[in-house]
Short mmCIF file of C-alpha atoms in Angstrom, two decimals:
data_model
loop_
_atom_site.label_atom_id
_atom_site.label_comp_id
_atom_site.label_asym_id
_atom_site.label_seq_id
_atom_site.Cartn_x
_atom_site.Cartn_y
_atom_site.Cartn_z
CA MET A 1 8.59 118.91 109.44
CA THR A 2 7.28 116.93 112.39
CA THR A 3 7.02 118.08 116.00
CA LEU A 4 6.69 115.65 118.90
CA ILE A 5 4.70 116.98 121.85
CA VAL A 6 4.51 115.42 125.30
CA GLY A 7 1.94 116.75 127.73
CA ALA A 8 -0.30 117.36 124.71
CA SER A 9 -3.52 116.69 126.61
CA GLY A 10 -2.87 119.46 129.14
CA ALA A 11 -4.43 122.91 129.07
CA THR A 12 -1.54 124.47 127.12
CA GLY A 13 -0.39 121.36 125.27
CA ARG A 14 -3.66 120.83 123.42
CA LEU A 15 -3.67 124.48 122.31
CA LEU A 16 -0.18 123.99 120.92
CA VAL A 17 -1.32 120.89 119.03
CA GLU A 18 -4.12 122.90 117.43
CA GLU A 19 -1.81 125.82 116.63
CA LEU A 20 0.74 123.64 114.85
CA LEU A 21 -1.90 121.68 112.95
CA ASN A 22 -3.47 124.95 111.82
CA ARG A 23 -0.05 125.96 110.49
CA GLY A 24 0.06 122.82 108.36
CA GLN A 25 2.63 121.06 110.53
CA ALA A 26 2.78 117.32 111.12
CA VAL A 27 2.36 116.65 114.85
CA LYS A 28 3.04 113.54 116.89
CA ILE A 29 1.76 113.36 120.46
CA ILE A 30 2.38 111.03 123.39
CA VAL A 31 -0.60 111.07 125.76
CA ARG A 32 -2.16 108.81 128.38
CA SER A 33 -5.68 109.81 127.38
CA LEU A 34 -7.37 111.49 124.42
CA ASP A 35 -10.38 112.64 126.43
CA SER A 36 -9.40 116.33 126.59
CA LEU A 37 -8.59 116.69 122.89
CA PRO A 38 -11.28 118.14 120.60
CA GLU A 39 -12.77 115.78 118.03
CA THR A 40 -11.44 117.95 115.20
CA VAL A 41 -7.93 117.40 116.51
CA LYS A 42 -8.25 113.67 117.18
CA GLY A 43 -9.14 112.94 113.57
CA HIS A 44 -6.73 115.36 111.93
CA ILE A 45 -4.81 113.88 109.01
CA ASN A 46 -1.52 115.40 110.19
CA LEU A 47 -1.79 114.07 113.76
CA SER A 48 -0.15 110.86 114.96
CA VAL A 49 -1.09 109.61 118.43
CA ILE A 50 0.88 107.34 120.75
CA GLN A 51 -1.32 106.54 123.74
CA VAL A 52 0.94 105.67 126.66
CA SER A 53 2.40 107.25 129.77
CA ILE A 54 5.70 108.85 128.70
CA LEU A 55 7.78 107.34 131.52
CA ASP A 56 6.37 103.86 130.85
CA MET A 57 7.92 103.82 127.37
CA SER A 58 11.04 101.77 126.80
CA ASP A 59 14.16 103.57 125.63
CA ALA A 60 13.85 101.87 122.23
CA ASP A 61 10.22 103.01 121.84
CA MET A 62 11.16 106.56 122.75
CA VAL A 63 13.93 106.58 120.16
CA ARG A 64 11.45 105.39 117.52
CA GLN A 65 9.04 108.21 118.32
CA VAL A 66 11.74 110.89 118.30
CA GLN A 67 13.24 109.63 115.02
CA GLY A 68 12.65 112.11 112.20
CA CYS A 69 11.25 114.90 114.40
CA HIS A 70 12.79 118.33 113.90
CA ALA A 71 11.41 119.56 117.25
CA VAL A 72 10.36 118.09 120.59
CA VAL A 73 8.18 120.08 122.98
CA SER A 74 7.44 119.24 126.61
CA CYS A 75 4.28 120.77 128.08
CA LEU A 76 4.30 118.24 130.88
CA GLY A 77 3.16 119.25 134.32
CA HIS A 78 1.82 117.76 137.53
CA ASN A 79 -1.94 117.53 138.06
CA MET A 80 -3.22 119.97 140.68
CA THR A 81 -4.45 117.20 142.96
CA PHE A 82 -2.95 115.81 146.15
CA ARG A 83 -1.68 112.77 144.28
CA GLY A 84 -0.43 114.89 141.41
CA LEU A 85 1.44 117.26 143.71
CA PHE A 86 2.89 114.78 146.20
CA GLY A 87 2.68 111.34 144.60
CA ARG A 88 4.91 109.66 142.09
CA PRO A 89 6.53 110.32 139.72
CA ARG A 90 8.16 113.16 141.66
CA ARG A 91 10.46 113.99 138.73
CA LEU A 92 8.04 113.61 135.84
CA VAL A 93 9.25 116.66 133.90
CA THR A 94 12.94 116.16 134.62
CA ASP A 95 12.98 112.45 133.84
CA ALA A 96 11.00 112.94 130.63
CA THR A 97 13.34 115.76 129.54
CA ARG A 98 16.42 113.66 130.19
CA ARG A 99 15.05 110.58 128.45
CA LEU A 100 13.83 112.53 125.44
CA CYS A 101 17.23 114.17 125.05
CA ASP A 102 18.92 110.78 125.33
CA ALA A 103 16.56 109.50 122.62
CA ILE A 104 17.38 112.45 120.36
CA ARG A 105 21.09 111.72 120.71
CA ALA A 106 20.48 108.04 119.93
CA THR A 107 18.95 109.00 116.57
CA ASP A 108 22.18 110.83 115.64
CA PRO A 109 20.33 113.62 113.77
CA SER A 110 22.08 115.32 110.87
CA GLU A 111 20.85 118.71 112.14
CA PRO A 112 20.27 119.77 115.77
CA VAL A 113 16.78 119.01 117.06
CA LYS A 114 14.92 121.84 118.80
CA PHE A 115 13.83 121.02 122.35
CA VAL A 116 11.30 123.38 123.94
CA LEU A 117 10.46 123.06 127.63
CA MET A 118 7.47 124.83 129.14
CA ASN A 119 8.68 126.11 132.50
CA THR A 120 7.69 128.89 134.92
CA THR A 121 8.73 132.40 136.02
CA GLY A 122 9.11 130.97 139.51
CA ASN A 123 12.32 129.37 138.25
CA ARG A 124 15.37 131.59 137.80
CA ASN A 125 17.76 131.32 134.88
CA ARG A 126 20.99 130.60 136.71
CA ASP A 127 23.02 131.49 133.62
CA LEU A 128 22.05 135.11 134.27
CA ASP A 129 22.17 137.43 137.27
CA GLU A 130 18.43 137.33 137.91
CA ARG A 131 18.09 138.98 141.29
CA ILE A 132 15.03 138.48 143.45
CA SER A 133 14.03 139.94 146.79
CA PHE A 134 14.82 138.29 150.09
CA GLY A 135 11.11 137.66 150.60
CA GLN A 136 10.81 135.88 147.27
CA LYS A 137 13.89 133.78 148.08
CA CYS A 138 12.18 132.67 151.29
CA VAL A 139 8.96 131.74 149.52
CA ILE A 140 10.81 129.86 146.79
CA GLY A 141 12.73 128.00 149.50
CA LEU A 142 9.44 126.94 151.06
CA LEU A 143 8.09 125.86 147.69
CA ARG A 144 11.12 123.62 147.24
CA LEU A 145 10.38 121.97 150.57
CA LEU A 146 6.60 121.76 150.31
CA LEU A 147 5.78 121.41 146.61
CA PRO A 148 7.78 118.75 144.73
CA PRO A 149 6.61 120.00 141.29
CA HIS A 150 8.55 123.24 141.78
CA VAL A 151 11.82 121.38 142.26
CA ASP A 152 10.94 119.24 139.25
CA ASN A 153 10.57 122.35 137.08
CA GLU A 154 13.89 123.72 138.34
CA LYS A 155 15.77 120.49 137.72
CA ALA A 156 14.33 120.06 134.22
CA ALA A 157 15.55 123.50 133.19
CA ASP A 158 18.89 122.94 134.92
CA TYR A 159 19.33 119.73 132.94
CA LEU A 160 19.02 121.70 129.70
CA ARG A 161 21.31 124.47 130.93
CA SER A 162 24.01 122.27 132.41
CA ASP A 163 23.86 118.84 130.78
CA VAL A 164 22.87 119.90 127.28
CA GLY A 165 24.41 123.35 127.49
CA GLN A 166 24.98 125.84 124.71
CA ASN A 167 27.12 123.84 122.29
CA ASP A 168 25.54 120.41 121.96
CA PRO A 169 25.80 119.36 118.29
CA GLN A 170 22.53 117.37 118.41
CA ILE A 171 20.20 119.37 120.65
CA GLU A 172 19.31 123.06 120.83
CA TRP A 173 16.89 124.17 123.52
CA ALA A 174 14.73 126.93 124.93
CA ALA A 175 12.77 126.97 128.21
CA VAL A 176 9.67 129.15 127.98
CA ARG A 177 8.65 130.82 131.25
CA PRO A 178 5.06 132.13 131.34
CA ASP A 179 3.82 134.07 134.37
CA GLY A 180 0.40 133.47 135.93
CA LEU A 181 -1.45 131.33 133.40
CA VAL A 182 -5.01 132.23 132.37
CA ASP A 183 -7.43 130.97 129.77
CA GLU A 184 -8.41 133.12 126.80
CA PHE A 185 -10.07 132.18 123.52
CA ASP A 186 -7.87 134.16 121.12
CA VAL A 187 -4.23 135.08 120.70
CA THR A 188 -3.62 138.61 121.97
CA ASP A 189 -0.61 140.93 122.06
CA TYR A 190 2.17 139.56 124.21
CA LYS A 191 5.77 140.47 124.98
CA VAL A 192 8.82 138.30 125.54
CA PHE A 193 11.76 139.19 127.77
CA VAL A 194 15.10 137.61 128.64
CA SER A 195 14.28 137.74 132.36
CA PRO A 196 11.21 138.48 134.50
CA ILE A 197 10.18 142.11 134.77
CA ARG A 198 7.89 141.45 137.75
CA SER A 199 8.07 139.40 140.92
CA ALA A 200 6.64 135.96 140.20
CA ILE A 201 5.51 135.75 143.84
CA PHE A 202 4.54 139.24 144.97
CA ASN A 203 3.64 141.04 141.72
CA SER A 204 2.90 138.39 139.13
CA GLY A 205 1.46 139.22 135.75
CA THR A 206 -0.70 137.13 133.46
CA THR A 207 0.03 135.01 130.43
CA SER A 208 -2.73 133.35 128.46
CA ARG A 209 -2.15 129.74 127.58
CA ILE A 210 -3.07 130.40 123.96
CA ASN A 211 -0.33 133.04 123.77
CA VAL A 212 2.17 130.52 125.15
CA ALA A 213 1.10 128.04 122.47
CA HIS A 214 1.46 130.72 119.79
CA PHE A 215 4.98 131.63 120.95
CA ILE A 216 6.14 128.01 121.15
CA ALA A 217 4.78 127.42 117.64
CA LYS A 218 6.88 130.37 116.44
CA LEU A 219 9.95 128.88 118.12
CA VAL A 220 9.31 125.59 116.36
CA ASN A 221 8.59 127.05 112.92
CA ALA A 222 10.42 130.36 112.57
CA ASP A 223 14.22 130.23 112.40
CA SER A 224 14.48 133.94 113.24
CA THR A 225 12.52 133.44 116.48
CA TRP A 226 14.49 130.32 117.35
CA ASN A 227 17.85 131.97 116.72
CA GLU A 228 16.84 134.80 119.05
CA TRP A 229 15.87 132.54 121.94
CA ARG A 230 17.81 129.27 121.66
CA GLY A 231 19.82 128.47 124.76
CA LYS A 232 17.74 130.98 126.74
CA MET A 233 14.75 130.99 129.07
CA PRO A 234 12.37 133.57 127.58
CA VAL A 235 9.70 135.06 129.83
CA ILE A 236 6.32 135.71 128.23
CA TYR A 237 3.62 138.10 129.47
CA ASN A 238 0.37 139.31 128.03
CA ALA A 239 0.98 142.88 126.84
CA THR A 240 -1.51 144.14 129.44
CA SER A 241 0.84 142.87 132.18
CA THR A 242 3.77 144.93 130.99
#
């Protein structure tokens, strides 16, 4: 089995690469730079590297990279700099999600390909009645106006919900929603819920990036975990936050 990861050089993406390689999985990554990847990962026999900006790839090149992959994972995000937050591309995550799904369809896979999107608890699952307070609605409204990456995250998840949907014969999906991300060295106990159990704005919990990587690896590798969460937007917290 081969998993394609985009955003693999980010803080969570590189942990996912390590997790899958440690599980004996073949991993293919599309990255602009290898600088943040550990040397042990760069030279791993099961790792294939395509060094290019994802949105600069032609449609034909993207189809070639998706071909033969049983799973595609997007850990893409915007850099926390002024240019990263307000510059182009404004729809990095959404455009990459759409183009990757188009590429999957172009390969005409014999079995549905798993697509995992790393998202955020600040985004509601509009397939469910996820109620939030008036205050949180106001803050989210401001985020939509002031921080383009928030809208990008919403639209990427909405593309999976609405355009791919629940019955696509070629693509199955899950959008993983961690709460406040923190760095830890080891996997710890964590819990996964259908919807947030805390306010993402006024009472956020914590989720370690390494726990997110561990959960996504389970989605990719374990059919029982995938069958539980496909077509959903699971929310993950460190156990200490629940």
